Amino acid sequence: TQLLEQSPQFLSIQEGENLTVYCNSSSVFSSLQWYRQEPGEGPVLLVTVVTGGEVKKLKRLTFQFGDARKDSSLHITAAQPGDTGLYLCAVWGSNYQLIWGAGTKLIIKP
Amino acid sequence: EAQVTQNPRYLITVTGKKLTVTCSQNMNHEYMSWYRQDPGLGLRQIYYSMNVEVTDKGDVPEGYKVSRKEKRNFPLILESPSPNQTSLYFCASSSSGTAGYGYTFGSGTRLTVV
């Protein structure tokens, strides 16, 4: 069983639509990170959320950390083809190693 | 520009021929790490380093070596590469390996061992 469950695993939508992807766990975390990775490239850190209930916005992307700090969501408004990629959530484990979710592969069709 | 630089970007080599993938960061980060990424398996950590002269095994360390003699450099060494080490490799660095800090990744090295 994965510590971080991401859903959906795959999402393909038309340009202009809205979408939400999720990162869930039964464990409590002090912070959580979201990354986006394009094929063949390294993941790029989008945001770190730290406080329960925190909402952070990055242009059309809205990140929320659950009140209990067990889950997080990423909402994209008016998706564009440039949003295409693999979205990964991650948390630091107790042994100084980052624990990764399996990712949501997002395709935005023009 | 703050960045993690990996070289080479692409490498094709033969089984058993020792190779080194270099990694350098210019952000004065304490924490550095190597990952490999394979289809269906996600990012798997090979080795990490909390600071100079401090390294530790990740989830898949077999067949790899690392060293951290300087803060900015963290090379990955394959003493005797085998075909099952064909993969996409990423170096990453962070201010700290603890909550609140994120990774900066390099652009990757695509290694093929024939």
Short mmCIF file of C-alpha atoms in Angstrom, two decimals:
data_model
loop_
_atom_site.label_atom_id
_atom_site.label_comp_id
_atom_site.label_asym_id
_atom_site.label_seq_id
_atom_site.Cartn_x
_atom_site.Cartn_y
_atom_site.Cartn_z
CA THR A 1 0.00 0.00 0.00
CA GLN A 2 1.35 3.38 -1.03
CA LEU A 3 1.69 5.98 1.70
CA LEU A 4 0.50 8.64 -0.75
CA GLU A 5 -2.40 7.75 -3.03
CA GLN A 6 -2.84 9.99 -6.05
CA SER A 7 -6.02 10.06 -8.09
CA PRO A 8 -6.86 9.85 -10.81
CA GLN A 9 -3.88 8.03 -12.25
CA PHE A 10 -4.64 9.39 -15.69
CA LEU A 11 -6.74 12.31 -16.92
CA SER A 12 -7.28 13.54 -20.47
CA ILE A 13 -9.44 16.62 -20.99
CA GLN A 14 -10.03 19.40 -23.50
CA GLU A 15 -8.37 22.77 -23.32
CA GLY A 16 -10.44 25.22 -21.26
CA GLU A 17 -11.90 22.67 -18.85
CA ASN A 18 -11.31 22.67 -15.11
CA LEU A 19 -9.89 19.72 -13.21
CA THR A 20 -8.88 18.59 -9.74
CA VAL A 21 -6.35 15.93 -8.79
CA TYR A 22 -5.87 14.52 -5.33
CA CYS A 23 -3.15 13.28 -3.02
CA ASN A 24 -4.46 11.31 -0.04
CA SER A 25 -3.00 9.50 2.94
CA SER A 26 -4.01 8.12 6.30
CA SER A 27 -0.91 9.72 7.85
CA VAL A 28 -0.44 13.27 9.07
CA PHE A 29 2.33 15.34 7.51
CA SER A 30 4.00 18.58 8.53
CA SER A 31 4.19 19.66 4.90
CA LEU A 32 3.52 18.41 1.37
CA GLN A 33 5.01 19.27 -2.00
CA TRP A 34 3.64 19.23 -5.54
CA TYR A 35 5.83 18.78 -8.60
CA ARG A 36 5.19 18.72 -12.33
CA GLN A 37 7.31 16.60 -14.63
CA GLU A 38 7.40 16.71 -18.42
CA PRO A 39 8.60 13.66 -20.38
CA GLY A 40 12.36 13.19 -20.16
CA GLU A 41 12.81 16.17 -17.84
CA GLY A 42 13.33 16.49 -14.11
CA PRO A 43 10.37 17.26 -11.84
CA VAL A 44 9.87 20.93 -11.08
CA LEU A 45 8.68 22.01 -7.65
CA LEU A 46 5.38 23.89 -7.91
CA VAL A 47 4.53 24.52 -4.27
CA THR A 48 5.06 23.44 -0.69
CA VAL A 49 2.03 23.57 1.63
CA VAL A 50 2.68 23.64 5.34
CA THR A 51 -0.38 24.71 7.33
CA GLY A 52 -3.59 22.68 7.62
CA GLY A 53 -6.28 24.31 5.46
CA GLU A 54 -3.70 26.37 3.58
CA VAL A 55 -4.54 27.46 0.05
CA LYS A 56 -1.84 28.59 -2.35
CA LYS A 57 -2.35 29.90 -5.87
CA LEU A 58 0.08 29.79 -8.76
CA LYS A 59 -1.62 31.51 -11.71
CA ARG A 60 -4.40 29.07 -12.73
CA LEU A 61 -3.29 26.39 -10.26
CA THR A 62 -4.78 26.27 -6.77
CA PHE A 63 -3.27 24.00 -4.13
CA GLN A 64 -4.99 23.11 -0.89
CA PHE A 65 -3.68 21.27 2.15
CA GLY A 66 -6.35 19.42 4.12
CA ASP A 67 -7.35 20.70 7.53
CA ALA A 68 -6.00 17.52 9.13
CA ARG A 69 -2.83 17.65 7.00
CA LYS A 70 -3.49 14.17 5.58
CA ASP A 71 -4.41 15.14 2.05
CA SER A 72 -4.02 17.77 -0.62
CA SER A 73 -5.63 18.78 -3.88
CA LEU A 74 -4.52 20.59 -7.00
CA HIS A 75 -7.17 22.42 -9.01
CA ILE A 76 -6.44 23.78 -12.48
CA THR A 77 -8.77 26.37 -13.96
CA ALA A 78 -9.15 26.66 -17.73
CA ALA A 79 -6.51 24.04 -18.48
CA GLN A 80 -4.09 24.71 -21.32
CA PRO A 81 -1.91 22.32 -23.35
CA GLY A 82 1.11 23.65 -21.47
CA ASP A 83 -0.32 22.11 -18.28
CA THR A 84 0.24 18.64 -19.73
CA GLY A 85 2.56 16.55 -17.59
CA LEU A 86 2.92 14.19 -14.67
CA TYR A 87 1.85 15.74 -11.37
CA LEU A 88 3.54 14.28 -8.31
CA CYS A 89 2.93 14.88 -4.65
CA ALA A 90 5.63 14.13 -2.08
CA VAL A 91 6.34 14.34 1.63
CA TRP A 92 9.51 14.01 3.68
CA GLY A 93 9.72 10.77 5.63
CA SER A 94 11.24 10.30 9.05
CA ASN A 95 14.52 9.01 7.59
CA TYR A 96 15.36 12.11 5.52
CA GLN A 97 13.99 10.53 2.33
CA LEU A 98 11.25 12.00 0.19
CA ILE A 99 8.20 9.77 -0.24
CA TRP A 100 6.53 10.10 -3.63
CA GLY A 101 3.02 9.45 -4.84
CA ALA A 102 2.69 7.48 -8.08
CA GLY A 103 1.52 10.58 -9.92
CA THR A 104 -1.35 11.77 -12.08
CA LYS A 105 -0.64 11.86 -15.79
CA LEU A 106 -2.51 14.84 -17.24
CA ILE A 107 -3.07 15.44 -20.95
CA ILE A 108 -4.72 18.63 -22.15
CA LYS A 109 -5.95 18.37 -25.71
CA PRO A 110 -6.03 21.53 -27.86
CA GLU B 1 20.68 31.11 -12.20
CA ALA B 2 20.08 28.58 -9.43
CA GLN B 3 20.40 25.15 -10.91
CA VAL B 4 21.50 21.54 -10.72
CA THR B 5 23.71 20.56 -13.63
CA GLN B 6 24.08 16.95 -14.73
CA ASN B 7 26.37 15.59 -17.39
CA PRO B 8 26.14 13.92 -19.76
CA ARG B 9 22.56 14.31 -20.92
CA TYR B 10 22.68 11.08 -22.93
CA LEU B 11 25.09 8.16 -22.65
CA ILE B 12 25.31 4.82 -24.39
CA THR B 13 27.89 2.45 -23.00
CA VAL B 14 28.82 -1.22 -22.94
CA THR B 15 28.44 -3.68 -20.10
CA GLY B 16 31.28 -3.49 -17.61
CA LYS B 17 32.79 -0.18 -18.68
CA LYS B 18 33.04 2.11 -15.65
CA LEU B 19 31.30 5.45 -15.96
CA THR B 20 30.63 8.55 -13.90
CA VAL B 21 27.66 10.88 -14.13
CA THR B 22 28.49 14.28 -12.70
CA CYS B 23 26.15 16.49 -10.70
CA SER B 24 26.82 20.01 -9.49
CA GLN B 25 24.60 22.56 -7.74
CA ASN B 26 25.20 26.28 -7.23
CA MET B 27 22.72 26.91 -4.41
CA ASN B 28 24.92 25.92 -1.44
CA HIS B 29 22.44 23.15 -0.65
CA GLU B 30 23.28 20.70 2.13
CA TYR B 31 21.23 17.79 0.82
CA MET B 32 21.78 16.02 -2.49
CA SER B 33 20.28 12.89 -3.94
CA TRP B 34 20.31 10.56 -6.93
CA TYR B 35 17.18 8.96 -8.40
CA ARG B 36 16.47 6.62 -11.24
CA GLN B 37 13.14 6.62 -13.05
CA ASP B 38 11.79 3.66 -14.96
CA PRO B 39 8.39 3.23 -16.64
CA GLY B 40 5.81 2.00 -14.15
CA LEU B 41 8.21 2.21 -11.21
CA GLY B 42 8.33 5.93 -10.58
CA LEU B 43 11.24 7.74 -8.95
CA ARG B 44 13.45 5.50 -6.85
CA GLN B 45 16.21 6.91 -4.71
CA ILE B 46 19.68 5.46 -5.19
CA TYR B 47 21.81 7.39 -2.69
CA TYR B 48 21.57 10.61 -0.77
CA SER B 49 23.93 12.89 1.09
CA MET B 50 23.07 15.07 4.07
CA ASN B 51 26.34 16.99 3.85
CA VAL B 52 29.99 16.75 2.83
CA GLU B 53 31.44 13.30 3.53
CA VAL B 54 28.00 12.02 4.66
CA THR B 55 26.25 9.63 2.28
CA ASP B 56 23.61 6.97 2.78
CA LYS B 57 21.85 4.31 0.75
CA GLY B 58 18.46 4.89 -0.72
CA ASP B 59 16.03 2.26 -1.94
CA VAL B 60 18.07 0.86 -4.87
CA PRO B 61 21.82 1.34 -4.14
CA GLU B 62 23.14 -1.94 -5.58
CA GLY B 63 25.61 -1.38 -8.41
CA TYR B 64 26.17 2.30 -7.67
CA LYS B 65 28.65 4.38 -5.72
CA VAL B 66 28.66 8.04 -4.77
CA SER B 67 30.98 10.50 -3.10
CA ARG B 68 30.53 13.95 -1.55
CA LYS B 69 33.95 15.52 -1.19
CA GLU B 70 32.69 19.03 -1.86
CA LYS B 71 29.34 20.56 -1.03
CA ARG B 72 28.46 21.40 -4.62
CA ASN B 73 29.33 18.07 -6.31
CA PHE B 74 27.75 14.65 -5.98
CA PRO B 75 28.91 12.27 -8.73
CA LEU B 76 27.25 8.92 -9.40
CA ILE B 77 29.62 6.10 -10.27
CA LEU B 78 28.74 2.85 -11.99
CA GLU B 79 31.78 0.62 -11.54
CA SER B 80 30.55 -2.17 -13.83
CA PRO B 81 27.33 -1.15 -15.57
CA SER B 82 24.83 -3.80 -16.57
CA PRO B 83 21.82 -3.62 -18.92
CA ASN B 84 19.41 -3.47 -15.95
CA GLN B 85 20.91 -0.08 -15.10
CA THR B 86 19.55 1.35 -18.32
CA SER B 87 17.36 4.14 -17.02
CA LEU B 88 16.72 7.87 -16.72
CA TYR B 89 18.77 9.31 -13.86
CA PHE B 90 18.16 12.51 -11.93
CA CYS B 91 20.29 14.39 -9.46
CA ALA B 92 18.50 16.70 -7.04
CA SER B 93 19.41 19.06 -4.23
CA SER B 94 17.62 20.70 -1.33
CA SER B 95 18.48 23.14 1.44
CA SER B 96 17.57 20.39 3.89
CA GLY B 97 16.15 16.89 3.82
CA THR B 98 13.34 17.90 6.10
CA ALA B 99 9.80 19.21 5.95
CA GLY B 100 9.24 22.56 4.31
CA TYR B 101 12.05 22.22 1.78
CA GLY B 102 11.66 21.08 -1.80
CA TYR B 103 14.00 19.62 -4.35
CA THR B 104 15.63 21.25 -7.34
CA PHE B 105 16.21 18.59 -9.99
CA GLY B 106 18.73 18.38 -12.78
CA SER B 107 17.63 17.83 -16.37
CA GLY B 108 18.41 14.13 -16.28
CA THR B 109 20.83 11.65 -17.82
CA ARG B 110 19.43 8.98 -20.09
CA LEU B 111 21.75 5.99 -19.79
CA THR B 112 21.67 2.97 -22.07
CA VAL B 113 23.87 -0.02 -21.25
CA VAL B 114 24.22 -2.55 -24.07
#
